[in-house]
mmCIF file of N, CA and C in Angstrom:
data_model
loop_
_atom_site.group_PDB
_atom_site.id
_atom_site.type_symbol
_atom_site.label_atom_id
_atom_site.label_comp_id
_atom_site.label_asym_id
_atom_site.label_seq_id
_atom_site.Cartn_x
_atom_site.Cartn_y
_atom_site.Cartn_z
ATOM 1 N N UNK A 5 92.880 110.939 107.213
ATOM 2 C CA UNK A 5 92.901 110.580 105.814
ATOM 3 C C UNK A 5 93.453 109.164 105.681
ATOM 4 N N UNK A 6 92.779 108.342 104.925
ATOM 5 C CA UNK A 6 93.209 106.966 104.710
ATOM 6 C C UNK A 6 94.505 106.894 103.913
ATOM 7 N N UNK A 7 95.290 105.879 104.212
ATOM 8 C CA UNK A 7 96.549 105.700 103.480
ATOM 9 C C UNK A 7 96.272 105.217 102.062
ATOM 10 N N UNK A 8 97.012 105.763 101.123
ATOM 11 C CA UNK A 8 96.914 105.314 99.746
ATOM 12 C C UNK A 8 98.015 104.303 99.391
ATOM 13 N N UNK A 9 99.081 104.290 100.191
ATOM 14 C CA UNK A 9 100.202 103.391 99.937
ATOM 15 C C UNK A 9 100.569 102.704 101.254
ATOM 16 N N UNK A 10 100.422 101.365 101.326
ATOM 17 C CA UNK A 10 100.787 100.666 102.554
ATOM 18 C C UNK A 10 102.304 100.598 102.755
ATOM 19 N N UNK A 11 102.744 100.206 103.921
ATOM 20 C CA UNK A 11 104.162 100.270 104.331
ATOM 21 C C UNK A 11 105.082 99.539 103.374
ATOM 22 N N UNK A 12 104.794 98.267 103.045
ATOM 23 C CA UNK A 12 105.712 97.503 102.203
ATOM 24 C C UNK A 12 105.808 98.107 100.809
ATOM 25 N N UNK A 13 104.707 98.531 100.269
ATOM 26 C CA UNK A 13 104.713 99.169 98.942
ATOM 27 C C UNK A 13 105.475 100.497 98.993
ATOM 28 N N UNK A 14 105.340 101.213 100.100
ATOM 29 C CA UNK A 14 106.054 102.490 100.278
ATOM 30 C C UNK A 14 107.547 102.238 100.341
ATOM 31 N N UNK A 15 107.993 101.192 101.061
ATOM 32 C CA UNK A 15 109.403 100.866 101.166
ATOM 33 C C UNK A 15 109.990 100.524 99.799
ATOM 34 N N UNK A 16 109.238 99.764 99.014
ATOM 35 C CA UNK A 16 109.681 99.398 97.655
ATOM 36 C C UNK A 16 109.772 100.644 96.769
ATOM 37 N N UNK A 17 108.766 101.517 96.840
ATOM 38 C CA UNK A 17 108.766 102.756 96.070
ATOM 39 C C UNK A 17 109.977 103.612 96.426
ATOM 40 N N UNK A 18 110.233 103.744 97.714
ATOM 41 C CA UNK A 18 111.371 104.578 98.166
ATOM 42 C C UNK A 18 112.680 104.061 97.576
ATOM 43 N N UNK A 19 112.883 102.753 97.564
ATOM 44 C CA UNK A 19 114.113 102.210 97.022
ATOM 45 C C UNK A 19 114.178 102.320 95.502
ATOM 46 N N UNK A 20 113.005 102.351 94.837
ATOM 47 C CA UNK A 20 112.980 102.515 93.373
ATOM 48 C C UNK A 20 113.357 103.940 92.978
ATOM 49 N N UNK A 21 112.794 104.946 93.666
ATOM 50 C CA UNK A 21 113.019 106.333 93.273
ATOM 51 C C UNK A 21 114.313 106.915 93.882
ATOM 52 N N UNK A 22 114.773 106.325 94.979
ATOM 53 C CA UNK A 22 116.015 106.768 95.632
ATOM 54 C C UNK A 22 116.901 105.554 95.893
ATOM 55 N N UNK A 23 117.450 104.910 94.844
ATOM 56 C CA UNK A 23 118.241 103.695 95.069
ATOM 57 C C UNK A 23 119.473 103.923 95.953
ATOM 58 N N UNK A 24 119.924 105.185 96.060
ATOM 59 C CA UNK A 24 121.083 105.468 96.877
ATOM 60 C C UNK A 24 120.839 105.277 98.380
ATOM 61 N N UNK A 25 119.570 105.142 98.798
ATOM 62 C CA UNK A 25 119.275 104.927 100.226
ATOM 63 C C UNK A 25 118.862 103.498 100.525
ATOM 64 N N UNK A 26 119.017 102.600 99.565
ATOM 65 C CA UNK A 26 118.600 101.218 99.754
ATOM 66 C C UNK A 26 119.224 100.649 101.022
ATOM 67 N N UNK A 27 118.393 100.131 101.904
ATOM 68 C CA UNK A 27 118.843 99.512 103.127
ATOM 69 C C UNK A 27 119.176 100.481 104.259
ATOM 70 N N UNK A 28 119.131 101.779 103.995
ATOM 71 C CA UNK A 28 119.513 102.767 104.990
ATOM 72 C C UNK A 28 118.373 103.033 105.980
ATOM 73 N N UNK A 29 117.128 102.944 105.517
ATOM 74 C CA UNK A 29 115.971 103.262 106.347
ATOM 75 C C UNK A 29 115.014 102.086 106.370
ATOM 76 N N UNK A 30 114.252 101.999 107.466
ATOM 77 C CA UNK A 30 113.225 100.976 107.570
ATOM 78 C C UNK A 30 111.953 101.582 108.109
ATOM 79 N N UNK A 31 110.823 101.076 107.644
ATOM 80 C CA UNK A 31 109.517 101.536 108.145
ATOM 81 C C UNK A 31 109.076 100.559 109.213
ATOM 82 N N UNK A 32 109.017 101.010 110.449
ATOM 83 C CA UNK A 32 108.582 100.162 111.558
ATOM 84 C C UNK A 32 107.066 100.131 111.684
ATOM 85 N N UNK A 33 106.408 101.266 111.427
ATOM 86 C CA UNK A 33 104.959 101.373 111.580
ATOM 87 C C UNK A 33 104.440 102.499 110.679
ATOM 88 N N UNK A 34 103.387 102.235 109.966
ATOM 89 C CA UNK A 34 102.768 103.237 109.111
ATOM 90 C C UNK A 34 101.259 103.115 109.287
ATOM 91 N N UNK A 35 100.655 104.182 109.800
ATOM 92 C CA UNK A 35 99.211 104.218 110.029
ATOM 93 C C UNK A 35 98.686 105.581 109.586
ATOM 94 N N UNK A 36 97.360 105.742 109.650
ATOM 95 C CA UNK A 36 96.762 107.001 109.216
ATOM 96 C C UNK A 36 97.254 108.190 110.040
ATOM 97 N N UNK A 37 97.557 107.966 111.309
ATOM 98 C CA UNK A 37 97.923 109.083 112.171
ATOM 99 C C UNK A 37 99.418 109.285 112.409
ATOM 100 N N UNK A 38 100.249 108.296 112.042
ATOM 101 C CA UNK A 38 101.680 108.467 112.286
ATOM 102 C C UNK A 38 102.518 107.448 111.529
ATOM 103 N N UNK A 39 103.785 107.779 111.454
ATOM 104 C CA UNK A 39 104.803 106.938 110.847
ATOM 105 C C UNK A 39 105.924 106.769 111.851
ATOM 106 N N UNK A 40 106.413 105.552 111.988
ATOM 107 C CA UNK A 40 107.622 105.306 112.778
ATOM 108 C C UNK A 40 108.629 104.681 111.806
ATOM 109 N N UNK A 41 109.755 105.350 111.665
ATOM 110 C CA UNK A 41 110.774 104.952 110.694
ATOM 111 C C UNK A 41 112.118 104.994 111.372
ATOM 112 N N UNK A 42 113.066 104.200 110.897
ATOM 113 C CA UNK A 42 114.364 104.170 111.534
ATOM 114 C C UNK A 42 115.504 104.350 110.532
ATOM 115 N N UNK A 43 116.560 104.935 111.046
ATOM 116 C CA UNK A 43 117.843 104.982 110.317
ATOM 117 C C UNK A 43 118.671 103.824 110.862
ATOM 118 N N UNK A 44 119.013 102.887 109.981
ATOM 119 C CA UNK A 44 119.898 101.788 110.368
ATOM 120 C C UNK A 44 121.310 102.389 110.459
ATOM 121 N N UNK A 45 121.698 102.781 111.657
ATOM 122 C CA UNK A 45 122.977 103.469 111.834
ATOM 123 C C UNK A 45 124.136 102.541 111.481
ATOM 124 N N UNK A 46 125.012 103.034 110.642
ATOM 125 C CA UNK A 46 126.217 102.301 110.256
ATOM 126 C C UNK A 46 127.397 103.279 110.308
ATOM 127 N N UNK A 47 128.544 102.784 110.019
ATOM 128 C CA UNK A 47 129.776 103.601 110.103
ATOM 129 C C UNK A 47 129.664 104.918 109.324
ATOM 130 N N UNK A 48 129.002 104.886 108.180
ATOM 131 C CA UNK A 48 128.871 106.085 107.339
ATOM 132 C C UNK A 48 128.057 107.197 107.992
ATOM 133 N N UNK A 49 127.261 106.861 109.025
ATOM 134 C CA UNK A 49 126.404 107.857 109.671
ATOM 135 C C UNK A 49 126.977 108.426 110.942
ATOM 136 N N UNK A 50 128.150 107.951 111.346
ATOM 137 C CA UNK A 50 128.700 108.335 112.647
ATOM 138 C C UNK A 50 129.670 109.495 112.545
ATOM 139 N N UNK A 51 129.708 110.256 113.598
ATOM 140 C CA UNK A 51 130.670 111.350 113.728
ATOM 141 C C UNK A 51 131.696 110.911 114.774
ATOM 142 N N UNK A 52 132.783 111.660 114.944
ATOM 143 C CA UNK A 52 133.733 111.292 115.986
ATOM 144 C C UNK A 52 133.046 111.117 117.333
ATOM 145 N N UNK A 53 133.389 110.079 118.048
ATOM 146 C CA UNK A 53 132.728 109.752 119.306
ATOM 147 C C UNK A 53 131.703 108.644 119.121
ATOM 148 N N UNK A 54 131.399 108.270 117.874
ATOM 149 C CA UNK A 54 130.529 107.155 117.594
ATOM 150 C C UNK A 54 129.041 107.429 117.618
ATOM 151 N N UNK A 55 128.639 108.689 117.686
ATOM 152 C CA UNK A 55 127.204 108.988 117.678
ATOM 153 C C UNK A 55 126.778 109.358 116.248
ATOM 154 N N UNK A 56 125.478 109.171 115.998
ATOM 155 C CA UNK A 56 124.944 109.504 114.684
ATOM 156 C C UNK A 56 125.064 111.006 114.444
ATOM 157 N N UNK A 57 125.499 111.371 113.264
ATOM 158 C CA UNK A 57 125.773 112.772 112.919
ATOM 159 C C UNK A 57 124.480 113.559 112.650
ATOM 160 N N UNK A 58 124.590 114.865 112.755
ATOM 161 C CA UNK A 58 123.451 115.744 112.445
ATOM 162 C C UNK A 58 122.937 115.572 111.006
ATOM 163 N N UNK A 59 123.840 115.519 109.999
ATOM 164 C CA UNK A 59 123.338 115.308 108.639
ATOM 165 C C UNK A 59 122.572 114.004 108.471
ATOM 166 N N UNK A 60 122.999 112.947 109.172
ATOM 167 C CA UNK A 60 122.286 111.679 109.081
ATOM 168 C C UNK A 60 120.910 111.787 109.708
ATOM 169 N N UNK A 61 120.815 112.506 110.852
ATOM 170 C CA UNK A 61 119.511 112.718 111.490
ATOM 171 C C UNK A 61 118.608 113.575 110.616
ATOM 172 N N UNK A 62 119.177 114.588 109.962
ATOM 173 C CA UNK A 62 118.390 115.389 109.026
ATOM 174 C C UNK A 62 117.847 114.509 107.916
ATOM 175 N N UNK A 63 118.680 113.619 107.378
ATOM 176 C CA UNK A 63 118.227 112.726 106.315
ATOM 177 C C UNK A 63 117.038 111.890 106.766
ATOM 178 N N UNK A 64 117.111 111.335 107.970
ATOM 179 C CA UNK A 64 116.006 110.540 108.480
ATOM 180 C C UNK A 64 114.732 111.376 108.577
ATOM 181 N N UNK A 65 114.843 112.581 109.145
ATOM 182 C CA UNK A 65 113.676 113.454 109.273
ATOM 183 C C UNK A 65 113.081 113.757 107.890
ATOM 184 N N UNK A 66 113.931 114.047 106.929
ATOM 185 C CA UNK A 66 113.470 114.398 105.585
ATOM 186 C C UNK A 66 112.788 113.216 104.899
ATOM 187 N N UNK A 67 113.406 112.047 104.983
ATOM 188 C CA UNK A 67 112.805 110.856 104.362
ATOM 189 C C UNK A 67 111.525 110.465 105.054
ATOM 190 N N UNK A 68 111.477 110.589 106.400
ATOM 191 C CA UNK A 68 110.241 110.280 107.119
ATOM 192 C C UNK A 68 109.106 111.215 106.698
ATOM 193 N N UNK A 69 109.414 112.484 106.535
ATOM 194 C CA UNK A 69 108.389 113.441 106.081
ATOM 195 C C UNK A 69 107.890 113.075 104.662
ATOM 196 N N UNK A 70 108.833 112.692 103.809
ATOM 197 C CA UNK A 70 108.476 112.282 102.441
ATOM 198 C C UNK A 70 107.575 111.063 102.474
ATOM 199 N N UNK A 71 107.952 110.045 103.235
ATOM 200 C CA UNK A 71 107.178 108.816 103.298
ATOM 201 C C UNK A 71 105.796 109.065 103.889
ATOM 202 N N UNK A 72 105.733 109.844 104.965
ATOM 203 C CA UNK A 72 104.444 110.132 105.601
ATOM 204 C C UNK A 72 103.517 110.853 104.614
ATOM 205 N N UNK A 73 104.064 111.741 103.804
ATOM 206 C CA UNK A 73 103.275 112.449 102.814
ATOM 207 C C UNK A 73 102.856 111.558 101.663
ATOM 208 N N UNK A 74 103.796 110.811 101.092
ATOM 209 C CA UNK A 74 103.497 109.938 99.951
ATOM 210 C C UNK A 74 102.481 108.871 100.318
ATOM 211 N N UNK A 75 102.527 108.340 101.531
ATOM 212 C CA UNK A 75 101.586 107.317 101.949
ATOM 213 C C UNK A 75 100.164 107.851 101.920
ATOM 214 N N UNK A 76 99.998 109.170 102.043
ATOM 215 C CA UNK A 76 98.687 109.776 102.076
ATOM 216 C C UNK A 76 98.219 110.299 100.705
ATOM 217 N N UNK A 77 99.143 110.726 99.874
ATOM 218 C CA UNK A 77 98.735 111.294 98.570
ATOM 219 C C UNK A 77 98.932 110.331 97.415
ATOM 220 N N UNK A 78 99.713 109.289 97.633
ATOM 221 C CA UNK A 78 100.069 108.360 96.549
ATOM 222 C C UNK A 78 101.485 108.636 96.088
ATOM 223 N N UNK A 79 101.967 107.801 95.222
ATOM 224 C CA UNK A 79 103.359 107.846 94.754
ATOM 225 C C UNK A 79 103.577 109.065 93.841
ATOM 226 N N UNK A 80 104.186 110.074 94.369
ATOM 227 C CA UNK A 80 104.514 111.316 93.632
ATOM 228 C C UNK A 80 106.005 111.615 93.831
ATOM 229 N N UNK A 81 106.822 110.990 93.021
ATOM 230 C CA UNK A 81 108.269 111.084 93.211
ATOM 231 C C UNK A 81 108.791 112.508 93.202
ATOM 232 N N UNK A 82 108.091 113.427 92.567
ATOM 233 C CA UNK A 82 108.601 114.782 92.397
ATOM 234 C C UNK A 82 108.211 115.764 93.504
ATOM 235 N N UNK A 83 107.651 115.283 94.607
ATOM 236 C CA UNK A 83 107.426 116.162 95.753
ATOM 237 C C UNK A 83 108.805 116.527 96.307
ATOM 238 N N UNK A 84 108.944 117.786 96.742
ATOM 239 C CA UNK A 84 110.259 118.253 97.196
ATOM 240 C C UNK A 84 110.152 119.008 98.522
ATOM 241 N N UNK A 85 111.220 118.940 99.284
ATOM 242 C CA UNK A 85 111.304 119.686 100.534
ATOM 243 C C UNK A 85 111.445 121.162 100.206
ATOM 244 N N UNK A 86 110.594 121.994 100.811
ATOM 245 C CA UNK A 86 110.719 123.434 100.608
ATOM 246 C C UNK A 86 111.182 124.149 101.865
ATOM 247 N N UNK A 87 111.047 123.484 103.015
ATOM 248 C CA UNK A 87 111.504 124.083 104.251
ATOM 249 C C UNK A 87 111.782 122.992 105.290
ATOM 250 N N UNK A 88 112.800 123.235 106.111
ATOM 251 C CA UNK A 88 113.054 122.358 107.230
ATOM 252 C C UNK A 88 113.666 123.163 108.351
ATOM 253 N N UNK A 89 113.146 122.955 109.547
ATOM 254 C CA UNK A 89 113.738 123.532 110.744
ATOM 255 C C UNK A 89 113.989 122.356 111.688
ATOM 256 N N UNK A 90 115.236 122.246 112.168
ATOM 257 C CA UNK A 90 115.569 121.118 113.033
ATOM 258 C C UNK A 90 116.298 121.625 114.282
ATOM 259 N N UNK A 91 115.897 121.110 115.419
ATOM 260 C CA UNK A 91 116.546 121.413 116.679
ATOM 261 C C UNK A 91 117.194 120.132 117.184
ATOM 262 N N UNK A 92 118.500 120.179 117.393
ATOM 263 C CA UNK A 92 119.234 119.053 117.968
ATOM 264 C C UNK A 92 119.270 119.276 119.461
ATOM 265 N N UNK A 93 118.681 118.377 120.234
ATOM 266 C CA UNK A 93 118.495 118.597 121.658
ATOM 267 C C UNK A 93 119.453 117.829 122.555
ATOM 268 N N UNK A 94 119.859 116.656 122.131
ATOM 269 C CA UNK A 94 120.810 115.869 122.940
ATOM 270 C C UNK A 94 121.525 114.887 122.017
ATOM 271 N N UNK A 95 122.612 114.371 122.523
ATOM 272 C CA UNK A 95 123.442 113.467 121.734
ATOM 273 C C UNK A 95 122.815 112.079 121.693
ATOM 274 N N UNK A 96 122.719 111.461 120.498
ATOM 275 C CA UNK A 96 122.212 110.093 120.424
ATOM 276 C C UNK A 96 123.190 109.131 121.103
ATOM 277 N N UNK A 97 122.694 107.970 121.521
ATOM 278 C CA UNK A 97 123.551 106.937 122.063
ATOM 279 C C UNK A 97 124.512 106.433 121.003
ATOM 280 N N UNK A 98 125.714 106.130 121.391
ATOM 281 C CA UNK A 98 126.741 105.692 120.438
ATOM 282 C C UNK A 98 126.292 104.455 119.666
ATOM 283 N N UNK A 99 126.343 104.554 118.360
ATOM 284 C CA UNK A 99 126.054 103.410 117.468
ATOM 285 C C UNK A 99 124.610 102.973 117.403
ATOM 286 N N UNK A 100 123.697 103.606 118.127
ATOM 287 C CA UNK A 100 122.298 103.185 118.139
ATOM 288 C C UNK A 100 121.552 103.693 116.902
ATOM 289 N N UNK A 101 120.580 102.920 116.454
ATOM 290 C CA UNK A 101 119.682 103.404 115.392
ATOM 291 C C UNK A 101 118.957 104.648 115.910
ATOM 292 N N UNK A 102 118.540 105.489 114.977
ATOM 293 C CA UNK A 102 117.713 106.662 115.318
ATOM 294 C C UNK A 102 116.309 106.368 114.766
ATOM 295 N N UNK A 103 115.324 106.617 115.634
ATOM 296 C CA UNK A 103 113.920 106.341 115.282
ATOM 297 C C UNK A 103 113.177 107.654 115.097
ATOM 298 N N UNK A 104 112.455 107.765 113.987
ATOM 299 C CA UNK A 104 111.646 108.956 113.702
ATOM 300 C C UNK A 104 110.172 108.653 113.953
ATOM 301 N N UNK A 105 109.519 109.576 114.642
ATOM 302 C CA UNK A 105 108.073 109.526 114.811
ATOM 303 C C UNK A 105 107.518 110.739 114.062
ATOM 304 N N UNK A 106 106.874 110.497 112.926
ATOM 305 C CA UNK A 106 106.426 111.586 112.060
ATOM 306 C C UNK A 106 104.912 111.651 112.061
ATOM 307 N N UNK A 107 104.428 112.886 112.031
ATOM 308 C CA UNK A 107 102.989 113.137 111.981
ATOM 309 C C UNK A 107 102.730 114.251 110.951
ATOM 310 N N UNK A 108 101.816 113.995 110.042
ATOM 311 C CA UNK A 108 101.408 115.018 109.073
ATOM 312 C C UNK A 108 100.460 115.975 109.806
ATOM 313 N N UNK A 109 100.873 117.230 109.914
ATOM 314 C CA UNK A 109 100.074 118.234 110.607
ATOM 315 C C UNK A 109 99.018 118.831 109.703
ATOM 316 N N UNK A 110 99.399 119.022 108.426
ATOM 317 C CA UNK A 110 98.463 119.598 107.429
ATOM 318 C C UNK A 110 98.813 119.068 106.075
ATOM 319 N N UNK A 111 97.798 118.634 105.363
ATOM 320 C CA UNK A 111 97.986 118.164 104.002
ATOM 321 C C UNK A 111 97.010 118.919 103.125
ATOM 322 N N UNK A 112 97.578 119.806 102.287
ATOM 323 C CA UNK A 112 96.763 120.581 101.394
ATOM 324 C C UNK A 112 96.953 120.153 99.938
ATOM 325 N N UNK A 113 96.478 120.960 99.008
ATOM 326 C CA UNK A 113 96.630 120.658 97.577
ATOM 327 C C UNK A 113 98.075 120.788 97.140
ATOM 328 N N UNK A 114 98.793 121.776 97.694
ATOM 329 C CA UNK A 114 100.142 122.023 97.203
ATOM 330 C C UNK A 114 101.228 121.894 98.240
ATOM 331 N N UNK A 115 100.861 121.796 99.527
ATOM 332 C CA UNK A 115 101.876 121.684 100.585
ATOM 333 C C UNK A 115 101.489 120.637 101.630
ATOM 334 N N UNK A 116 102.520 120.012 102.191
ATOM 335 C CA UNK A 116 102.339 119.100 103.315
ATOM 336 C C UNK A 116 103.268 119.594 104.418
ATOM 337 N N UNK A 117 102.755 119.693 105.651
ATOM 338 C CA UNK A 117 103.549 120.117 106.786
ATOM 339 C C UNK A 117 103.641 118.945 107.771
ATOM 340 N N UNK A 118 104.865 118.581 108.148
ATOM 341 C CA UNK A 118 105.086 117.375 108.928
ATOM 342 C C UNK A 118 105.968 117.704 110.138
ATOM 343 N N UNK A 119 105.610 117.115 111.277
ATOM 344 C CA UNK A 119 106.414 117.247 112.496
ATOM 345 C C UNK A 119 107.092 115.896 112.736
ATOM 346 N N UNK A 120 108.371 115.927 113.051
ATOM 347 C CA UNK A 120 109.140 114.687 113.268
ATOM 348 C C UNK A 120 109.928 114.806 114.566
ATOM 349 N N UNK A 121 109.742 113.816 115.444
ATOM 350 C CA UNK A 121 110.569 113.703 116.643
ATOM 351 C C UNK A 121 111.520 112.532 116.415
ATOM 352 N N UNK A 122 112.801 112.759 116.714
ATOM 353 C CA UNK A 122 113.821 111.724 116.527
ATOM 354 C C UNK A 122 114.291 111.223 117.897
ATOM 355 N N UNK A 123 114.373 109.905 118.045
ATOM 356 C CA UNK A 123 114.802 109.283 119.292
ATOM 357 C C UNK A 123 115.988 108.364 119.013
ATOM 358 N N UNK A 124 116.912 108.283 119.940
ATOM 359 C CA UNK A 124 117.953 107.298 119.898
ATOM 360 C C UNK A 124 117.328 106.002 120.427
ATOM 361 N N UNK A 125 117.476 104.911 119.705
ATOM 362 C CA UNK A 125 116.809 103.679 120.095
ATOM 363 C C UNK A 125 117.128 103.320 121.547
ATOM 364 N N UNK A 126 116.046 103.048 122.297
ATOM 365 C CA UNK A 126 116.197 102.678 123.692
ATOM 366 C C UNK A 126 116.218 103.828 124.668
ATOM 367 N N UNK A 127 116.203 105.059 124.159
ATOM 368 C CA UNK A 127 116.218 106.253 125.023
ATOM 369 C C UNK A 127 114.828 106.902 125.042
ATOM 370 N N UNK A 128 114.366 107.369 126.202
ATOM 371 C CA UNK A 128 113.003 107.909 126.288
ATOM 372 C C UNK A 128 112.846 109.343 125.771
ATOM 373 N N UNK A 129 113.918 110.118 125.787
ATOM 374 C CA UNK A 129 113.802 111.542 125.398
ATOM 375 C C UNK A 129 114.273 111.734 123.966
ATOM 376 N N UNK A 130 113.598 112.630 123.238
ATOM 377 C CA UNK A 130 113.993 112.874 121.838
ATOM 378 C C UNK A 130 115.402 113.504 121.756
ATOM 379 N N UNK A 131 116.086 113.173 120.690
ATOM 380 C CA UNK A 131 117.407 113.774 120.418
ATOM 381 C C UNK A 131 117.296 114.944 119.483
ATOM 382 N N UNK A 132 116.197 115.005 118.725
ATOM 383 C CA UNK A 132 115.984 116.142 117.786
ATOM 384 C C UNK A 132 114.507 116.248 117.459
ATOM 385 N N UNK A 133 114.139 117.451 117.000
ATOM 386 C CA UNK A 133 112.793 117.732 116.539
ATOM 387 C C UNK A 133 112.894 118.511 115.237
ATOM 388 N N UNK A 134 112.105 118.108 114.252
ATOM 389 C CA UNK A 134 112.133 118.796 112.964
ATOM 390 C C UNK A 134 110.714 119.075 112.493
ATOM 391 N N UNK A 135 110.556 120.201 111.826
ATOM 392 C CA UNK A 135 109.317 120.513 111.129
ATOM 393 C C UNK A 135 109.688 120.727 109.673
ATOM 394 N N UNK A 136 108.990 120.032 108.790
ATOM 395 C CA UNK A 136 109.308 120.121 107.371
ATOM 396 C C UNK A 136 108.074 120.468 106.575
ATOM 397 N N UNK A 137 108.276 121.149 105.455
ATOM 398 C CA UNK A 137 107.224 121.446 104.517
ATOM 399 C C UNK A 137 107.624 120.859 103.172
ATOM 400 N N UNK A 138 106.704 120.116 102.575
ATOM 401 C CA UNK A 138 106.913 119.542 101.250
ATOM 402 C C UNK A 138 105.997 120.234 100.270
ATOM 403 N N UNK A 139 106.552 120.554 99.088
ATOM 404 C CA UNK A 139 105.772 121.061 97.975
ATOM 405 C C UNK A 139 105.331 119.888 97.148
ATOM 406 N N UNK A 140 104.046 119.812 96.885
ATOM 407 C CA UNK A 140 103.467 118.661 96.141
ATOM 408 C C UNK A 140 103.306 119.064 94.660
ATOM 409 N N UNK A 141 103.573 118.130 93.777
ATOM 410 C CA UNK A 141 103.398 118.451 92.353
ATOM 411 C C UNK A 141 101.925 118.684 92.043
ATOM 412 N N UNK A 142 101.655 119.615 91.097
ATOM 413 C CA UNK A 142 100.261 119.870 90.736
ATOM 414 C C UNK A 142 99.615 118.647 90.129
ATOM 415 N N UNK A 143 98.327 118.491 90.407
ATOM 416 C CA UNK A 143 97.574 117.374 89.831
ATOM 417 C C UNK A 143 97.365 117.638 88.339
ATOM 418 N N UNK A 144 97.600 116.610 87.533
ATOM 419 C CA UNK A 144 97.382 116.733 86.098
ATOM 420 C C UNK A 144 95.961 116.328 85.768
ATOM 421 N N UNK A 145 95.334 117.058 84.874
ATOM 422 C CA UNK A 145 93.970 116.678 84.479
ATOM 423 C C UNK A 145 93.983 115.311 83.766
ATOM 424 N N UNK A 146 92.896 114.591 83.972
ATOM 425 C CA UNK A 146 92.723 113.369 83.197
ATOM 426 C C UNK A 146 92.922 112.175 83.948
#
């Protein structure tokens, strides 16, 4: 499916509808088949020991799923997460950004299912894997 919203426009939209995340995430690559997005790790995202926390990694997976879906359906601010399953597999490198590789597995009229692999920047093996489902707002006539 062709993208309806290019990367720069998607980044602007994300900051408009979620101003609380301004500067927290970056879109490295957005194409028809995948999204690469990063969490700019800062002090607020770290747990004791200096690694990125589980809640911060969840946030990245969730936002990546949202962006991957919106880029395909258009700007629909009211799409919401209805399910998320996340497996934390290894500890991220201390202080490193976390990179999400997201792929839309299924995009229907009312649901989007997305798979996200999270990597600690510079490390070859994923630190977490998430599968998310988004509920899409109904199309309005007209």
